Amino acid sequence: MWDRLSSLSFDRLESRSHTDYAVEVITVKLKVVIHDAEEGGYWAEIPSIPGCATQGETFEELLQNIYEAVEACLSVDLDPPKSTDKQRVVEIVV
């Protein structure tokens, strides 16, 4: 059961437009560190996403909460960076 979280795959589905029903799937592998909680249950942290952590009373609950925590941590709205004539803003998919 523990190997299931050695590399967590997180799939994000994104619709390209309202009329185009094609779906793009992006898979990202994230390392998850799982700890036994002192009061029982488990807690987990995702080191590649600072501040992203969660907990669960059972391993199955923890797994579900990990997916929700990663989605919440990655969906934070940030002000878009501004371009100047000496720098450019680009997006890449990894």
C-alpha positions as a Markdown table, in Angstrom:
| # | Residue | x | y | z |
|---|---|---|---|---|
| 1 | Met | 0.0 | 0.0 | 0.0 |
| 2 | Trp | 2.8 | 2.4 | 0.8 |
| 3 | Asp | 4.3 | 2.1 | -2.8 |
| 4 | Arg | 1.1 | 3.7 | -4.1 |
| 5 | Leu | 2.3 | 7.1 | -2.8 |
| 6 | Ser | 6.0 | 6.9 | -3.6 |
| 7 | Ser | 5.1 | 8.7 | -6.8 |
| 8 | Leu | 1.7 | 10.3 | -6.8 |
| 9 | Ser | 0.2 | 11.0 | -10.3 |
| 10 | Phe | -2.0 | 14.0 | -10.4 |
| 11 | Asp | -4.1 | 14.4 | -13.6 |
| 12 | Arg | -5.7 | 17.7 | -14.5 |
| 13 | Leu | -8.4 | 17.9 | -17.1 |
| 14 | Glu | -8.9 | 21.1 | -18.9 |
| 15 | Ser | -11.4 | 22.0 | -21.6 |
| 16 | Arg | -9.8 | 23.9 | -24.5 |
| 17 | Ser | -13.0 | 25.8 | -25.5 |
| 18 | His | -16.7 | 25.7 | -25.3 |
| 19 | Thr | -17.2 | 24.3 | -28.8 |
| 20 | Asp | -14.2 | 22.0 | -28.9 |
| 21 | Tyr | -14.7 | 19.0 | -26.6 |
| 22 | Ala | -11.1 | 17.8 | -26.8 |
| 23 | Val | -9.5 | 17.3 | -23.3 |
| 24 | Glu | -5.9 | 17.8 | -22.5 |
| 25 | Val | -4.5 | 15.5 | -19.7 |
| 26 | Ile | -1.4 | 16.6 | -17.9 |
| 27 | Thr | 0.2 | 14.1 | -15.6 |
| 28 | Val | 2.6 | 15.3 | -12.9 |
| 29 | Lys | 4.4 | 12.9 | -10.5 |
| 30 | Leu | 4.9 | 14.3 | -7.0 |
| 31 | Lys | 6.8 | 12.8 | -4.1 |
| 32 | Val | 4.7 | 12.5 | -1.0 |
| 33 | Val | 6.1 | 12.1 | 2.5 |
| 34 | Ile | 3.7 | 10.2 | 4.8 |
| 35 | His | 4.0 | 10.3 | 8.6 |
| 36 | Asp | 2.2 | 8.4 | 11.4 |
| 37 | Ala | 0.3 | 11.0 | 13.4 |
| 38 | Glu | 1.0 | 10.9 | 17.2 |
| 39 | Glu | -2.8 | 11.0 | 17.9 |
| 40 | Gly | -3.5 | 8.2 | 15.3 |
| 41 | Gly | -4.0 | 8.3 | 11.6 |
| 42 | Tyr | -1.6 | 9.8 | 9.2 |
| 43 | Trp | -0.4 | 13.1 | 7.8 |
| 44 | Ala | 1.4 | 13.8 | 4.6 |
| 45 | Glu | 3.4 | 16.6 | 3.0 |
| 46 | Ile | 4.3 | 17.3 | -0.6 |
| 47 | Pro | 7.8 | 18.8 | -0.5 |
| 48 | Ser | 7.7 | 20.2 | -4.0 |
| 49 | Ile | 4.7 | 22.4 | -3.1 |
| 50 | Pro | 5.7 | 24.5 | -0.1 |
| 51 | Gly | 3.0 | 24.5 | 2.6 |
| 52 | Cys | 1.0 | 21.7 | 1.0 |
| 53 | Ala | 0.1 | 19.1 | 3.6 |
| 54 | Thr | -3.0 | 17.1 | 4.8 |
| 55 | Gln | -4.1 | 14.4 | 7.1 |
| 56 | Gly | -6.5 | 11.5 | 7.4 |
| 57 | Glu | -7.7 | 9.0 | 9.9 |
| 58 | Thr | -7.2 | 6.1 | 7.5 |
| 59 | Phe | -4.8 | 5.5 | 4.7 |
| 60 | Glu | -7.6 | 5.7 | 2.2 |
| 61 | Glu | -8.9 | 9.0 | 3.6 |
| 62 | Leu | -5.3 | 10.3 | 3.5 |
| 63 | Leu | -5.0 | 9.4 | -0.2 |
| 64 | Gln | -8.2 | 11.2 | -1.1 |
| 65 | Asn | -7.1 | 14.2 | 1.0 |
| 66 | Ile | -3.7 | 14.3 | -0.7 |
| 67 | Tyr | -5.4 | 14.7 | -4.2 |
| 68 | Glu | -7.7 | 17.4 | -2.8 |
| 69 | Ala | -4.8 | 19.3 | -1.1 |
| 70 | Val | -2.6 | 19.2 | -4.2 |
| 71 | Glu | -5.5 | 20.5 | -6.3 |
| 72 | Ala | -6.2 | 23.3 | -3.8 |
| 73 | Cys | -2.5 | 24.3 | -3.5 |
| 74 | Leu | -2.1 | 24.5 | -7.3 |
| 75 | Ser | -5.3 | 26.4 | -7.9 |
| 76 | Val | -4.4 | 29.5 | -5.9 |
| 77 | Asp | -5.0 | 32.6 | -8.0 |
| 78 | Leu | -2.0 | 34.8 | -8.3 |
| 79 | Asp | -1.8 | 38.2 | -10.0 |
| 80 | Pro | -0.4 | 37.6 | -13.5 |
| 81 | Pro | 3.2 | 38.8 | -14.0 |
| 82 | Lys | 3.6 | 41.9 | -16.1 |
| 83 | Ser | 5.8 | 42.0 | -19.2 |
| 84 | Thr | 8.2 | 44.8 | -20.0 |
| 85 | Asp | 10.3 | 45.5 | -23.1 |
| 86 | Lys | 13.3 | 43.8 | -21.3 |
| 87 | Gln | 11.5 | 40.6 | -20.2 |
| 88 | Arg | 8.8 | 38.3 | -21.4 |
| 89 | Val | 6.3 | 36.1 | -19.7 |
| 90 | Val | 5.8 | 32.6 | -21.2 |
| 91 | Glu | 4.0 | 29.5 | -20.0 |
| 92 | Ile | 5.5 | 26.0 | -20.4 |
| 93 | Val | 4.0 | 22.6 | -19.9 |
| 94 | Val | 6.3 | 20.1 | -18.1 |
